[in-house]
mmCIF file of C-alpha atoms in Angstrom:
data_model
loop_
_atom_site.group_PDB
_atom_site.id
_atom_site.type_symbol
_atom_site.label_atom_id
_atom_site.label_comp_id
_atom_site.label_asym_id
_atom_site.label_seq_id
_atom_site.Cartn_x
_atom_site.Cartn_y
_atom_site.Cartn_z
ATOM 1 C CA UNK A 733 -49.830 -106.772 14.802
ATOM 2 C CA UNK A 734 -52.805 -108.349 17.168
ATOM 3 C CA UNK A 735 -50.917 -111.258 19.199
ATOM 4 C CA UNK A 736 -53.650 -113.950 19.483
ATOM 5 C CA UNK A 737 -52.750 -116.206 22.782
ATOM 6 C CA UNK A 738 -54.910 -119.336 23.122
ATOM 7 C CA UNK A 739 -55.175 -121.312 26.550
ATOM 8 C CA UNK A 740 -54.832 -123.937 27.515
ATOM 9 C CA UNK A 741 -52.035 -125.323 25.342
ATOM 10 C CA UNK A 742 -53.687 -128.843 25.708
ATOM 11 C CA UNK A 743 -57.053 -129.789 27.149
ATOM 12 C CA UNK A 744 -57.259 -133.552 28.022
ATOM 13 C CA UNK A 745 -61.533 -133.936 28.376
ATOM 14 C CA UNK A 746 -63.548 -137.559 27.375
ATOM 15 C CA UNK A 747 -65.809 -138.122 25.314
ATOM 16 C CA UNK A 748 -69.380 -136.295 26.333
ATOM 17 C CA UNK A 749 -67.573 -133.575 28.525
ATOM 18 C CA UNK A 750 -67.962 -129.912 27.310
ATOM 19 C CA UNK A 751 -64.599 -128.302 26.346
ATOM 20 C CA UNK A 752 -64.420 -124.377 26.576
ATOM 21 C CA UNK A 753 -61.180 -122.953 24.734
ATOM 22 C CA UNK A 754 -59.845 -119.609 25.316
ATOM 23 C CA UNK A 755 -58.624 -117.373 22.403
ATOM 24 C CA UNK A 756 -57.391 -113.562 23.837
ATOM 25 C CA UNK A 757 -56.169 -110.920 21.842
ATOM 26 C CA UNK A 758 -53.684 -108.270 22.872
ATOM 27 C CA UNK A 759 -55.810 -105.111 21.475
ATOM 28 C CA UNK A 760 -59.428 -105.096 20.547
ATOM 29 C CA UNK A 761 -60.163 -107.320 17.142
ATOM 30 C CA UNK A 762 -62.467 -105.212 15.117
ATOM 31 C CA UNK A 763 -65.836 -106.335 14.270
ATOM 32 C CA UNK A 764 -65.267 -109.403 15.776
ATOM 33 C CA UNK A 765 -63.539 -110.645 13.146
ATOM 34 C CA UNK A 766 -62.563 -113.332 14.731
ATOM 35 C CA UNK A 767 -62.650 -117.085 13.614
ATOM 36 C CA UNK A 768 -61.896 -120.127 14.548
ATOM 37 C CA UNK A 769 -60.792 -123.590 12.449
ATOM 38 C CA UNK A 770 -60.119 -127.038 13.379
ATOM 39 C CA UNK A 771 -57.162 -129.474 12.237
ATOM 40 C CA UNK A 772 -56.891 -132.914 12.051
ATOM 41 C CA UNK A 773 -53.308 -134.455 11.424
ATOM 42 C CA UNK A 774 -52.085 -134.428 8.112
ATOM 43 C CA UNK A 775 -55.777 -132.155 6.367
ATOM 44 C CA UNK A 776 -55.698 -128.266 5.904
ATOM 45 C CA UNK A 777 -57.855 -126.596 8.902
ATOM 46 C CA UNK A 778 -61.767 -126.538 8.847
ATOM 47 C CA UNK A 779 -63.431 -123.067 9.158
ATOM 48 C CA UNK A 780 -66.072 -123.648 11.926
ATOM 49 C CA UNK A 781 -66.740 -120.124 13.569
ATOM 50 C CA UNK A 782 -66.378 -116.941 11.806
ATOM 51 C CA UNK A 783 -68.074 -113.336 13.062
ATOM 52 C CA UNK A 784 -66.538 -114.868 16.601
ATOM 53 C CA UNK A 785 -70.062 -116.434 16.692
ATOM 54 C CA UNK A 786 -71.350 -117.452 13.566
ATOM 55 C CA UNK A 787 -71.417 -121.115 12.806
ATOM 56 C CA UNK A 788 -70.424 -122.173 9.348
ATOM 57 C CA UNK A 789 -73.218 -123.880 7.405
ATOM 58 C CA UNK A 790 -72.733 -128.098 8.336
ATOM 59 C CA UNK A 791 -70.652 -127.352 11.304
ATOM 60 C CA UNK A 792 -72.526 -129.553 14.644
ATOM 61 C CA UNK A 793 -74.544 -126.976 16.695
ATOM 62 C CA UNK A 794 -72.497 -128.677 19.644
ATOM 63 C CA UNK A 795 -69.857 -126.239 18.427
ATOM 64 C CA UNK A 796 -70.640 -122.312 19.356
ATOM 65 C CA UNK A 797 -68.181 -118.850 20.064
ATOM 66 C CA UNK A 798 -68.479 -116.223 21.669
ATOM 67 C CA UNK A 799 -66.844 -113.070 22.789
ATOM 68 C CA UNK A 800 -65.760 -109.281 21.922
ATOM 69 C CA UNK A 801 -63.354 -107.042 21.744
ATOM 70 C CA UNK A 802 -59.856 -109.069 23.476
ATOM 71 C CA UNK A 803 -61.994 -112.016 24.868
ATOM 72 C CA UNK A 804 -62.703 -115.027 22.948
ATOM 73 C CA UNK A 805 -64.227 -118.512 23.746
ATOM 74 C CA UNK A 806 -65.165 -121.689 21.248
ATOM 75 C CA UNK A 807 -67.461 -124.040 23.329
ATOM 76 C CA UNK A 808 -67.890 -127.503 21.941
ATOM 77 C CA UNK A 809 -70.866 -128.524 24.410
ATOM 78 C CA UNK A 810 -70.601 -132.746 23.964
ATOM 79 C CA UNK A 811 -67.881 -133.897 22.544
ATOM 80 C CA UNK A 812 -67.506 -136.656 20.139
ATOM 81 C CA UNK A 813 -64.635 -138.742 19.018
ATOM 82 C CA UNK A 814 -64.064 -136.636 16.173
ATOM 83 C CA UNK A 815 -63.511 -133.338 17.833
ATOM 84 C CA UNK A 816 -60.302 -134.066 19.546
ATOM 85 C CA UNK A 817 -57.535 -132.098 17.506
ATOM 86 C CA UNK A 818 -56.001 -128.749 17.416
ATOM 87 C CA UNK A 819 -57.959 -125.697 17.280
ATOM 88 C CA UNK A 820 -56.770 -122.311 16.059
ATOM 89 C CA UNK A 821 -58.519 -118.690 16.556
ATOM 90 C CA UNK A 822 -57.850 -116.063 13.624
ATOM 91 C CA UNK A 823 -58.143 -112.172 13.356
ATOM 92 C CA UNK A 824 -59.273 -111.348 10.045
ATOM 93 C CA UNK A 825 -59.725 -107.417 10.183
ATOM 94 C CA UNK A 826 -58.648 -104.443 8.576
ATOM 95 C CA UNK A 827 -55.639 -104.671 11.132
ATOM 96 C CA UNK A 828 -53.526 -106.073 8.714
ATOM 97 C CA UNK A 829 -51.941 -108.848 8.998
ATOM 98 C CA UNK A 830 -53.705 -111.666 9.778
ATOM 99 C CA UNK A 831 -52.610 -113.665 12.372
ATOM 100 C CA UNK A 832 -53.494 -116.787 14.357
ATOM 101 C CA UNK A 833 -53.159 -118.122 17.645
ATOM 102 C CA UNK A 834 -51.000 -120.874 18.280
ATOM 103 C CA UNK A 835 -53.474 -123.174 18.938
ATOM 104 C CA UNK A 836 -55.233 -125.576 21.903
ATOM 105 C CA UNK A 837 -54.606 -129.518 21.147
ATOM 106 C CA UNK A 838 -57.887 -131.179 22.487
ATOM 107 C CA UNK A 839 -56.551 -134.912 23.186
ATOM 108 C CA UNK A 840 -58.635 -137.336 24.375
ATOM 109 C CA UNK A 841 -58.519 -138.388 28.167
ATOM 110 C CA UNK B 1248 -67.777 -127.220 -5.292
ATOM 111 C CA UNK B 1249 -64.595 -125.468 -4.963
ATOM 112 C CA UNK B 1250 -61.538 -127.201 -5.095
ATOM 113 C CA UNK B 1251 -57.778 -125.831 -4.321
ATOM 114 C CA UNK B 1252 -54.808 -127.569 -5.909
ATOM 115 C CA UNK B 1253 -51.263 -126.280 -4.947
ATOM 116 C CA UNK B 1254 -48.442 -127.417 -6.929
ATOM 117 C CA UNK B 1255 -44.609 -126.906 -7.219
ATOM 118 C CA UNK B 1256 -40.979 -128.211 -6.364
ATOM 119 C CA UNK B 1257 -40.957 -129.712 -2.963
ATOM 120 C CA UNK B 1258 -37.533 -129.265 -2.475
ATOM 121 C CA UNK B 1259 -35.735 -125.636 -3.132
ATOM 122 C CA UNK B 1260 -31.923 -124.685 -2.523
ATOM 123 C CA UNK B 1261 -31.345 -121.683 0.260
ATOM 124 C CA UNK B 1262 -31.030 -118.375 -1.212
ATOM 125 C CA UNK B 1263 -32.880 -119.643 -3.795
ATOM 126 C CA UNK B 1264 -36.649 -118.648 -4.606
ATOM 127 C CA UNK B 1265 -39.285 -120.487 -4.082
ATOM 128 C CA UNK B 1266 -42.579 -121.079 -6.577
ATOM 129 C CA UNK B 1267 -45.609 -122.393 -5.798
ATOM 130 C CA UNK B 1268 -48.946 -122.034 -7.769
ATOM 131 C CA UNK B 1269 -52.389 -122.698 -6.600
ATOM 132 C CA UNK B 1270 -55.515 -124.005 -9.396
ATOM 133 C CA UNK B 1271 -59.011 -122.979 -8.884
ATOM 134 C CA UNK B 1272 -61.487 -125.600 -9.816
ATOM 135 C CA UNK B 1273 -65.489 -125.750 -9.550
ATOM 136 C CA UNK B 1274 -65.595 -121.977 -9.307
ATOM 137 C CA UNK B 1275 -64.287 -119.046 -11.026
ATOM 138 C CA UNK B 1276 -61.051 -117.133 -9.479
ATOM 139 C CA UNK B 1277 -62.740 -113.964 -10.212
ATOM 140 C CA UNK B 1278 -64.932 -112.078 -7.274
ATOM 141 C CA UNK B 1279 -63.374 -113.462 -4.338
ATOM 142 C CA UNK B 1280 -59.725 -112.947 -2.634
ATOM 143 C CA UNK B 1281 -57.312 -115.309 -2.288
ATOM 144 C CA UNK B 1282 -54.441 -115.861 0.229
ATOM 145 C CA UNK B 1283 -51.252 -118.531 0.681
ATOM 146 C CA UNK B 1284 -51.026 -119.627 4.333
ATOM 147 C CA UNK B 1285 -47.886 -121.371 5.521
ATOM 148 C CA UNK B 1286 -47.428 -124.208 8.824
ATOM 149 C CA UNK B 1287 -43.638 -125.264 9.549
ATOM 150 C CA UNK B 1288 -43.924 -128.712 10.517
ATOM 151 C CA UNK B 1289 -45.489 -129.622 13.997
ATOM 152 C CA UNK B 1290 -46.450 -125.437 14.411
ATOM 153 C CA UNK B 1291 -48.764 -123.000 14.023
ATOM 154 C CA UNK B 1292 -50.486 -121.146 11.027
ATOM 155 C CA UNK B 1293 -48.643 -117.483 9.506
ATOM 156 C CA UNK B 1294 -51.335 -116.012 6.704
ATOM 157 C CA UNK B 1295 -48.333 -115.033 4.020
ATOM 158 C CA UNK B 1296 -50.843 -112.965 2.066
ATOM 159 C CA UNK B 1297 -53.704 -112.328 -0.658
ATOM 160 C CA UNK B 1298 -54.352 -111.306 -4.099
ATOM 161 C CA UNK B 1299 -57.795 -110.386 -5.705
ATOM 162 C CA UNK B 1300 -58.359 -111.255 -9.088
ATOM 163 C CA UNK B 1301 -57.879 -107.605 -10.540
ATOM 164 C CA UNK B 1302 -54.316 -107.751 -9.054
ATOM 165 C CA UNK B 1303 -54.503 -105.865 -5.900
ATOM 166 C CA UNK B 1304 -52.327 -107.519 -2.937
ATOM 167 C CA UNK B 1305 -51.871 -107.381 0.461
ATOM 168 C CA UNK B 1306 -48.433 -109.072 2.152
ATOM 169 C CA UNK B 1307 -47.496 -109.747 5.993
ATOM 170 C CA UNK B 1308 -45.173 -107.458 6.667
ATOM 171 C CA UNK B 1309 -42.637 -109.998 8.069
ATOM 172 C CA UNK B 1310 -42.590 -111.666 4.625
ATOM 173 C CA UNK B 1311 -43.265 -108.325 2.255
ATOM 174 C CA UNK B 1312 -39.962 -107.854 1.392
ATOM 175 C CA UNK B 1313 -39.386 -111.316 -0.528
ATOM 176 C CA UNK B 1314 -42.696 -112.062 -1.551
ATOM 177 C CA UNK B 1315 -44.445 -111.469 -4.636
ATOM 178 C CA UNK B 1316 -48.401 -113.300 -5.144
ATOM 179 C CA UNK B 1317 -49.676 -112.756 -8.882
ATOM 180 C CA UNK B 1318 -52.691 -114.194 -10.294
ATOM 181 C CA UNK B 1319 -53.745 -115.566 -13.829
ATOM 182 C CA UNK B 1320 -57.480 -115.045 -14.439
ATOM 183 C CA UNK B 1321 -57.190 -117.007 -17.808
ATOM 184 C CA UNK B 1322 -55.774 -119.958 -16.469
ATOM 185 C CA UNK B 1323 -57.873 -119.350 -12.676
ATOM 186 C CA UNK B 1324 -54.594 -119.813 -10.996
ATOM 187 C CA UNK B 1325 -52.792 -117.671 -8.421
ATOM 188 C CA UNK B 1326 -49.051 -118.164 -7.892
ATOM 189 C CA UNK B 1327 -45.965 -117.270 -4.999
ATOM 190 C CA UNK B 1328 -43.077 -116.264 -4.855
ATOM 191 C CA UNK B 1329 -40.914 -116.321 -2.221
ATOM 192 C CA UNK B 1330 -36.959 -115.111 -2.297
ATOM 193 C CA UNK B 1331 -34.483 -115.755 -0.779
ATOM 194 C CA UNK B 1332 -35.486 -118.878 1.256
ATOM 195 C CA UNK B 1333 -33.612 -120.422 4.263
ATOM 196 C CA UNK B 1334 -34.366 -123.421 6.291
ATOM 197 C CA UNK B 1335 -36.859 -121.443 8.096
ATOM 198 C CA UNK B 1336 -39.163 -121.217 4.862
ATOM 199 C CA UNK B 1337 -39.689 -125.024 5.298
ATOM 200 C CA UNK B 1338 -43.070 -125.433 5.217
ATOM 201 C CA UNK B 1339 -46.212 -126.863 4.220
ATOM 202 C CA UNK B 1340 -47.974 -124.324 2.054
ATOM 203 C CA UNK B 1341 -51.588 -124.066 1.736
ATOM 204 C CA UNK B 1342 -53.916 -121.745 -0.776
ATOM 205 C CA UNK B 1343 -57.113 -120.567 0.726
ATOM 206 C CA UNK B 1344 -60.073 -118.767 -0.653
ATOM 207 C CA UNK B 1345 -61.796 -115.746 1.491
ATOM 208 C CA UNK B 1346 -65.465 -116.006 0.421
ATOM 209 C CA UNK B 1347 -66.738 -112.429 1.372
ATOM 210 C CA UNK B 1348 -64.213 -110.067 0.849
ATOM 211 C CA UNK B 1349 -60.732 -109.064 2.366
ATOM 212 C CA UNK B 1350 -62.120 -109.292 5.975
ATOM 213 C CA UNK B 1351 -63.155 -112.753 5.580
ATOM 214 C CA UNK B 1352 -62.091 -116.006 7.140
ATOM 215 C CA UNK B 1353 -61.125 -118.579 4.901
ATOM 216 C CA UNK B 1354 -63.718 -121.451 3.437
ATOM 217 C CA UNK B 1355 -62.191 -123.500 1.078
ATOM 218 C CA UNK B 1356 -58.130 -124.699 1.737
ATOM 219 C CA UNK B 1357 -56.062 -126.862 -0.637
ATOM 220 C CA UNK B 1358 -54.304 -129.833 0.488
ATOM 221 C CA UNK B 1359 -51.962 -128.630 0.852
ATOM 222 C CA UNK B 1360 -48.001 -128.867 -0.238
ATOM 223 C CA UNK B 1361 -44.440 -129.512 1.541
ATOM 224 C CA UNK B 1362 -41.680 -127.215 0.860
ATOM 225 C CA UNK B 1363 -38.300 -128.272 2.229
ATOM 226 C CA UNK B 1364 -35.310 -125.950 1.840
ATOM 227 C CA UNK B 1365 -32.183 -127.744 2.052
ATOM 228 C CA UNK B 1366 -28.940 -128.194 -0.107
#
């Protein structure tokens, strides 16, 4: 299995700052098949990345990934009240199964 | 637009198996794959695994040996099964759709539901 490991655990940032989240994978994730989704307490997560850089269609430009192979980053360049929750990357390739990382709370300062 | 609906006992007994089953509305169940994700409370996500409408499946294979996902086309529902549950099972369960294919993100989630197992 691909072992996602996201750092930091928690990122305390305010309003406005830029918050860079760090997604690595233990072998290369094919095709960057990599994603990443936001949850809010209590609602199912939000796909917002998917291709490791593609936005989905709605999602704030303020959002954007990056990254091949092991190395993964979601930028979220200003951020606004509503951003601060927990973030999770996923590996969606033919290396079956999928898995997730265990996610980077982004509280508010 | 597509809309997920799980539904099923929120409480099951250990040993016992559990049954969950996931309506598709706004959109047929046919073309696209469809997986059950699971989130014990206050953790992370574990994809449990997918079904595509003609029947082929694809299971984690921490889970494969107790779980069983089956679809109904008529009905555009897709069901779980999982065996032999223990208090690790507890859960909230989610159904998710994967809009291009097998190596595809999920778009669309479901609320949603709470599985506890306890006696």
């Amino acid at each position: 299995d691909i072992v996602l490991t996201q750092s930091p655990g928690t990122l305390s940032l305010s309003p406005g700052e830029r918050a860079t989240l760090s997604c690595r994978a233990s072998q290369s994730v094919s095709s960057s098949y990599l994603a990443w989704y936001q949850q809010k307490p209590g609602q199912a997560p939000r796909l917002l990345i998917y291709g490791a850089s593609s936005r989905v269609t709605g999602i704030p430009d303020r959002f954007s990934g990056s990254g091949s192979g092991t190395d993964f980053t979601l930028t979220i360049s200003r951020l606004e009240p509503e951003d601060f929750a927990v973030y999770y990357c996923q590996q969606y390739g033919s290396s079956s199964p999928y898995t997730f990382g265990q996610g980077t709370k982004l509280e508010i300062k | 637009q597509v809309q997920l609906q799980e539904s099923g006992p929120g409480l099951v007994k250990p040993s016992e198996t559990l049954t969950l089953t996931c309506t598709v509305s706004g959109g047929s169940i046919s073309t696209y794959y469809w997986s059950w994700i699971r989130q014990p409370p206050g953790q992370g996500l574990e994809w449990i695994g997918y079904i595509y409408h003609s029947g082929s499946s694809n299971y984690n294979p921490s889970l494969r040996s107790r779980v069983t996902i089956s679809v109904d086309t008529s009905k555009n529902q897709f069901s779980l099964k999982l065996s032999s549950v223990t208090a690790a099972d507890t859960a909230v369960y989610y159904c998710a759709r994967h809009p291009h294919g097998d190596n595809s993100p999920t778009d669309f989630w479901g609320q949603g539901t709470l599985v506890t197992v306890s006696s």
